[in-house]
């Protein structure tokens, strides 16, 4: 208290900060001297504070631990005794009351917190506190830290009224949400209790809280009328009572209307009467007999005062008129009328009739009826005294009415009676289902017992009409659990599967026990949130795709589809190819797949001749967490297309525009194998089946070509008239659709001996280009040398064979000039013919001698298919027809022998 005094000054600045004294109540005794300065001089302040502290300690030690009326009674007794101690006039000459807000808040807070100590979350606060005023340390009472309010979702749950309190997330305190007016909240009810629940969202636990709003003397008594005229017969007997106007004070307890004071006079006094509900009203009492002739009127002032601190009051003017003698006043047949009516009584229905009689005669016996206070619910017939219903009755709003009825005759004499109307409850309210907390969706992998929703069942009726049972359909995987304060929990009782049921429409039925019973239904929509528990599934375990070769790049060749029964991201399927390699290159360089649609694209043009099939793995993955996937094998088969024309291996096509030459002896018989055209086709099947045919011949009928073998044979014997040079065009064609073909041009030289061929070569003319003449001369010399070497070799071989078989004459060298005839196979005479068929001599000459070349003799198997590799190592001997070579008319064997040595070196290099 010293610290508070030093920091905040006088106790007026203490509200909201004095509550901690509850936990350290001995400080009241130790710090008694610190309060001296706040009391007027002359009072025994130490005794006051000391007695107060001792009494509080004793009460705290003896407080009951239950939640029943004992705790409540002890609190009220404590409050009364504390107020008695504070207002005890014996303690000092000038009476002092605790009128400072800090002191009042201290007492109220002490009383409220003792309720918490008794085992129930209960607080007491005075009314008219400002917004944000401290009510209680809710976090301490709940056993949590202030920062856990937001983490655990702690919030206030109340029903049917404006939120009066809120939670301070920083201090963890329960504070007021605005100014609280007890009279507006509870009217004349005492005590004024506000009940609500504290909800912890994380575990859906409820804690009931009750706050008592204590009355503060903030309202003065108020007369319904500020002026009143009372007519009294002059022959009225002393002690006669006359009802005055009603006084209304919305406060309760000591703060409500307590007493009346009448202005000084010699004939009247005022007396206070109380109604059954505790309200008080004044009556004017005649103390001495009146004499109209002495004094006809009296002007009185009536003061109404409450018992608050400070005292509040209001005044009213009363005019007393003394009437001439009217000996009898109206008298009711009963002083109190009682009646019970159901709440569903229609408007306009009579409830009862009151009756008053007057023993006088004439106008003095005419009685009229009126309410002492106008009622908005009931209507009184002024002439008959019949009371009827003027508005709808509602037991839930008010179950009891007390009416004051006056009977007055014409001169003004009156009598008063009470009418007590009790409203009987009727089962006219359906139960209400209020969803307090819940979710719109629940995960399908939620375990049984998971709380889905928290709701309250409420019925405004009472008794059996207000008892409610709650149920849901039995064929659902849910059940209800009873909680506190008519709260129910909706929990799961089995495992959910979204793929079977994705949405539940749960109908909660609340039925009361009235007659007839009323019920209401509340529909709760609960979606089942998907979890990734299903992998994508392909419709087949494997797929086979057939793609023609030479497909355009980027063409879609196939589409895969995988289905995932999950939803949203868990059902979004992406496709990918396994990371594999094909011929050292990644598979992604050949194929790609659209990750969203599953369409397979060819990134290159497939070639059946490179590879014929492809085996790959396609993976379908969803986008769940963690993702699930499945694989499927895809077999890709390349279909052959006729995209390769036949390739001629022999004779190899020239690369520089020259023409190949083959040699046929003039002595060849029909069917003689001159050469063989060898071709292959890279395609397969019928696309690779080849057929040969003679497309063009310089002399038709001289040669034929095998349809399937490609062998070029003589069709008849060669004649002297046949030209030395024969040109054939052979076509090779496959059986594809459409068929493809290739052609080769064969030049066949017809001669019986090598000298004949060489003589024909002499007719070749030199090229017209003078710049190339020297090179051509060197080339001709080289050809001559080669010819000489070959001739020498033939002679040696001929000699060797002559020794074994027979002797023959020496070869004769003709003196004729050479013609421009290319040679291939030199056919020797007679005995060397078979040998000459085994070897070939090829020469290639062009008009530009710089491009000419020589290939020396190599074996030639006329009846054997020459391999592609062997053909690549040989080039045909080409001779330009306009070349001239060996202009000398005579050459000898010796000249050929002289040229043999360099030719052998060239032979070794070329072979």
XYZ file of C-alpha atoms in Angstrom, residues 296-619:
324
model
C -59.564 22.624 3.549
C -56.159 21.836 1.944
C -52.700 20.779 3.019
C -49.518 21.167 0.956
C -47.019 18.488 1.813
C -43.573 17.590 0.487
C -42.661 13.897 0.373
C -38.972 12.931 0.144
C -37.936 9.427 -0.941
C -34.394 8.335 0.087
C -32.315 5.255 -0.587
C -29.665 3.679 1.669
C -26.664 4.202 -0.559
C -23.535 6.115 0.172
C -23.978 8.918 -0.568
C -27.726 8.966 -0.072
C -29.786 9.847 -3.125
C -33.308 11.249 -2.920
C -36.179 12.810 -4.866
C -39.260 14.838 -3.872
C -42.929 15.027 -4.802
C -45.641 17.576 -4.044
C -48.791 16.255 -2.322
C -51.972 18.284 -2.189
C -54.428 17.024 0.463
C -58.010 18.175 -0.116
C -60.472 17.717 2.727
C -63.860 16.573 1.407
C -67.200 16.811 2.831
C -68.492 13.713 4.551
C -68.744 10.547 2.565
C -69.063 8.021 5.261
C -68.236 4.805 3.346
C -65.393 4.021 0.993
C -65.464 1.216 -1.549
C -64.359 -2.137 -0.135
C -62.986 -5.061 -2.218
C -64.418 -8.460 -1.589
C -60.858 -9.786 -1.236
C -57.711 -8.037 -0.269
C -55.674 -10.348 -2.537
C -56.785 -12.067 -5.723
C -54.807 -15.032 -7.074
C -55.130 -16.691 -10.463
C -53.081 -19.086 -12.616
C -53.189 -18.765 -16.418
C -51.309 -20.623 -19.166
C -48.849 -18.635 -21.226
C -50.607 -19.448 -24.493
C -53.736 -17.569 -23.462
C -55.029 -15.577 -26.456
C -55.009 -11.781 -26.349
C -58.310 -10.392 -25.097
C -59.141 -13.383 -22.907
C -60.507 -12.386 -19.472
C -58.352 -13.463 -16.560
C -60.519 -12.559 -13.580
C -62.837 -9.816 -12.270
C -62.351 -7.801 -9.096
C -65.305 -6.396 -7.179
C -65.627 -3.589 -4.656
C -68.845 -2.396 -2.944
C -69.746 0.982 -1.396
C -72.347 1.176 1.318
C -73.244 4.697 0.341
C -75.997 5.594 -2.006
C -76.254 7.651 -5.114
C -73.165 9.015 -6.672
C -71.181 8.068 -3.586
C -71.797 4.417 -4.427
C -70.550 4.583 -8.030
C -67.192 2.764 -8.080
C -64.550 2.888 -10.795
C -61.504 0.637 -11.035
C -57.943 1.438 -12.081
C -54.462 0.041 -11.834
C -52.121 1.630 -9.336
C -49.457 1.265 -12.067
C -50.327 0.855 -15.691
C -49.549 -2.674 -16.933
C -48.537 -3.272 -20.550
C -49.727 -6.896 -20.371
C -53.183 -6.653 -18.772
C -56.205 -4.425 -19.322
C -58.696 -3.418 -16.568
C -62.261 -2.499 -17.334
C -62.868 0.615 -15.250
C -66.581 -0.076 -14.832
C -66.789 -3.843 -14.437
C -63.389 -4.600 -12.867
C -62.660 -7.301 -15.428
C -58.956 -7.929 -16.080
C -58.077 -9.316 -19.521
C -54.927 -10.085 -21.484
C -53.815 -7.213 -23.716
C -50.493 -8.667 -24.968
C -48.946 -12.054 -25.552
C -47.871 -13.854 -22.419
C -44.484 -15.535 -22.293
C -43.488 -17.656 -19.338
C -39.839 -17.429 -20.369
C -39.889 -13.628 -20.072
C -41.968 -13.301 -16.920
C -43.718 -15.998 -14.896
C -45.401 -13.859 -12.238
C -47.277 -10.541 -12.193
C -48.395 -8.499 -9.170
C -50.988 -5.843 -9.916
C -52.412 -3.136 -7.637
C -56.088 -2.399 -8.290
C -57.846 0.651 -6.834
C -61.610 1.069 -6.378
C -62.685 4.716 -6.094
C -66.094 6.277 -5.644
C -67.099 9.630 -7.028
C -66.100 11.745 -4.059
C -62.679 10.092 -4.137
C -62.817 7.478 -1.416
C -60.878 4.414 -2.418
C -59.759 0.940 -1.491
C -56.906 -1.131 -2.750
C -56.458 -4.832 -3.509
C -53.663 -6.970 -4.948
C -54.002 -9.268 -7.934
C -51.364 -12.017 -8.158
C -51.235 -13.680 -11.577
C -49.048 -16.759 -12.036
C -48.115 -17.777 -15.601
C -48.019 -21.510 -16.256
C -45.414 -22.869 -18.659
C -46.606 -24.429 -21.896
C -44.370 -26.423 -24.224
C -44.313 -23.728 -26.860
C -40.577 -23.447 -27.505
C -38.663 -25.812 -29.704
C -35.193 -26.837 -28.559
C -32.354 -24.831 -30.056
C -29.088 -26.283 -31.333
C -26.253 -23.754 -31.280
C -22.972 -24.721 -32.921
C -20.234 -23.370 -30.677
C -17.203 -24.642 -32.516
C -16.538 -27.032 -35.340
C -14.824 -27.618 -38.622
C -16.192 -28.023 -42.119
C -13.789 -30.815 -43.007
C -11.985 -33.685 -41.313
C -9.020 -35.666 -42.579
C -9.891 -39.161 -43.708
C -7.016 -40.565 -41.640
C -8.338 -39.012 -38.428
C -8.409 -41.624 -35.654
C -11.695 -42.665 -34.005
C -12.653 -40.302 -31.226
C -11.693 -37.144 -33.094
C -13.915 -34.201 -32.099
C -15.735 -32.790 -35.119
C -18.043 -30.196 -33.562
C -19.127 -28.786 -30.202
C -22.702 -27.570 -29.838
C -25.182 -26.654 -27.107
C -28.786 -27.758 -26.745
C -31.102 -25.176 -25.177
C -34.848 -25.094 -24.499
C -36.435 -21.964 -23.040
C -39.242 -23.963 -21.451
C -38.999 -25.302 -17.908
C -39.589 -28.622 -16.203
C -40.159 -31.537 -18.516
C -40.803 -29.084 -21.319
C -37.191 -27.920 -21.008
C -35.553 -31.349 -20.750
C -33.991 -32.186 -24.125
C -32.538 -35.358 -25.582
C -30.147 -35.248 -28.535
C -29.507 -37.894 -31.194
C -28.074 -38.501 -34.663
C -28.566 -41.234 -37.238
C -27.061 -44.596 -36.272
C -25.766 -45.484 -39.724
C -23.093 -42.784 -39.608
C -19.525 -43.206 -38.341
C -20.178 -40.593 -35.650
C -21.562 -40.459 -32.116
C -22.490 -37.875 -29.506
C -20.730 -37.356 -26.200
C -22.328 -35.380 -23.387
C -20.253 -32.494 -22.017
C -20.958 -29.823 -19.388
C -23.837 -27.365 -19.345
C -25.951 -29.094 -22.052
C -22.992 -29.207 -24.430
C -22.437 -32.132 -26.755
C -19.434 -33.266 -28.729
C -19.735 -34.849 -32.139
C -16.903 -37.382 -32.451
C -15.937 -40.089 -34.941
C -16.344 -43.729 -33.937
C -14.658 -45.415 -36.913
C -12.126 -44.777 -39.660
C -13.283 -42.595 -42.569
C -12.586 -43.165 -46.254
C -13.019 -40.202 -48.588
C -12.982 -42.418 -51.665
C -16.164 -44.109 -50.408
C -17.948 -41.123 -48.846
C -16.603 -37.607 -49.392
C -19.372 -35.613 -47.683
C -21.534 -36.336 -44.657
C -24.848 -34.622 -43.976
C -25.241 -35.118 -40.236
C -28.668 -34.307 -38.857
C -28.685 -33.524 -35.144
C -32.187 -33.963 -33.690
C -33.069 -32.340 -30.345
C -36.401 -33.372 -28.758
C -37.882 -32.148 -25.474
C -40.049 -34.154 -23.095
C -43.112 -31.935 -23.253
C -46.603 -32.957 -24.260
C -46.716 -33.011 -27.192
C -42.910 -33.149 -27.600
C -41.268 -30.558 -29.815
C -38.103 -31.162 -31.767
C -35.711 -29.337 -34.017
C -33.092 -30.497 -36.459
C -29.690 -29.023 -37.207
C -27.869 -30.079 -40.344
C -24.081 -30.259 -40.144
C -22.194 -30.541 -43.419
C -18.864 -32.291 -42.914
C -16.492 -32.860 -45.783
C -13.820 -35.537 -45.631
C -10.443 -34.034 -46.492
C -8.364 -36.212 -48.737
C -5.049 -37.743 -47.720
C -2.673 -39.203 -50.233
C -3.369 -42.892 -49.659
C -3.866 -44.067 -53.266
C -1.154 -44.194 -55.973
C -1.983 -43.525 -59.627
C -3.133 -46.658 -61.473
C -2.694 -47.457 -65.175
C -5.425 -49.334 -66.996
C -2.928 -51.932 -68.304
C 0.151 -53.532 -66.842
C 2.126 -52.889 -70.044
C 1.659 -51.136 -73.369
C 2.878 -51.874 -76.900
C 3.275 -49.066 -79.403
C 3.980 -49.445 -83.121
C 5.545 -46.470 -84.850
C 6.450 -46.330 -88.537
C 9.994 -45.212 -89.148
C 10.776 -41.795 -90.585
C 8.164 -40.260 -88.372
C 8.272 -36.441 -88.148
C 10.106 -35.050 -85.164
C 7.886 -33.894 -82.310
C 4.972 -36.088 -83.371
C 2.848 -37.600 -80.611
C 3.015 -41.349 -80.911
C 1.052 -42.538 -77.895
C -0.952 -41.360 -74.906
C -0.972 -42.930 -71.445
C -3.547 -42.355 -68.767
C -3.257 -43.087 -65.061
C -6.154 -42.527 -62.661
C -5.755 -41.521 -59.005
C -8.924 -41.897 -56.882
C -7.700 -39.169 -54.492
C -8.686 -35.513 -54.970
C -7.078 -32.154 -55.679
C -3.285 -32.246 -55.506
C -3.284 -35.855 -54.400
C -5.043 -36.764 -57.668
C -2.935 -34.599 -59.979
C -0.809 -37.070 -61.909
C 2.515 -36.253 -63.539
C 4.269 -38.544 -65.981
C 7.973 -39.120 -66.478
C 10.332 -41.506 -68.240
C 12.910 -43.604 -66.459
C 16.463 -42.348 -66.836
C 17.911 -44.877 -69.247
C 20.375 -44.774 -72.110
C 20.113 -46.078 -75.631
C 23.337 -46.606 -77.583
C 25.190 -44.377 -75.207
C 22.694 -41.498 -75.508
C 20.080 -40.656 -72.865
C 16.571 -41.827 -73.557
C 15.375 -38.238 -73.276
C 17.088 -37.478 -76.598
C 14.774 -39.933 -78.334
C 11.484 -39.591 -76.502
C 9.728 -37.163 -74.204
C 6.449 -37.318 -72.325
C 4.136 -34.473 -71.400
C 4.161 -34.500 -67.576
C 0.551 -33.343 -67.370
C -1.233 -35.206 -70.190
C 0.882 -38.340 -70.550
C 1.270 -37.845 -74.311
C 4.463 -39.476 -75.612
C 6.415 -37.540 -78.253
C 9.170 -38.682 -80.603
C 12.055 -36.220 -80.492
C 13.799 -37.765 -83.488
C 12.912 -39.583 -86.633
C 13.279 -43.288 -85.962
C 15.218 -45.463 -88.378
C 14.302 -49.087 -88.530
C 17.754 -49.864 -89.805
C 19.314 -48.440 -86.610
C 17.108 -50.145 -84.020
C 13.867 -52.005 -84.289
C 12.399 -51.851 -80.770
C 12.720 -49.862 -77.592
C 11.749 -50.866 -74.050
C 11.177 -48.116 -71.516
C 9.541 -47.507 -68.133
C 6.910 -44.791 -67.583
C 6.322 -43.501 -64.055
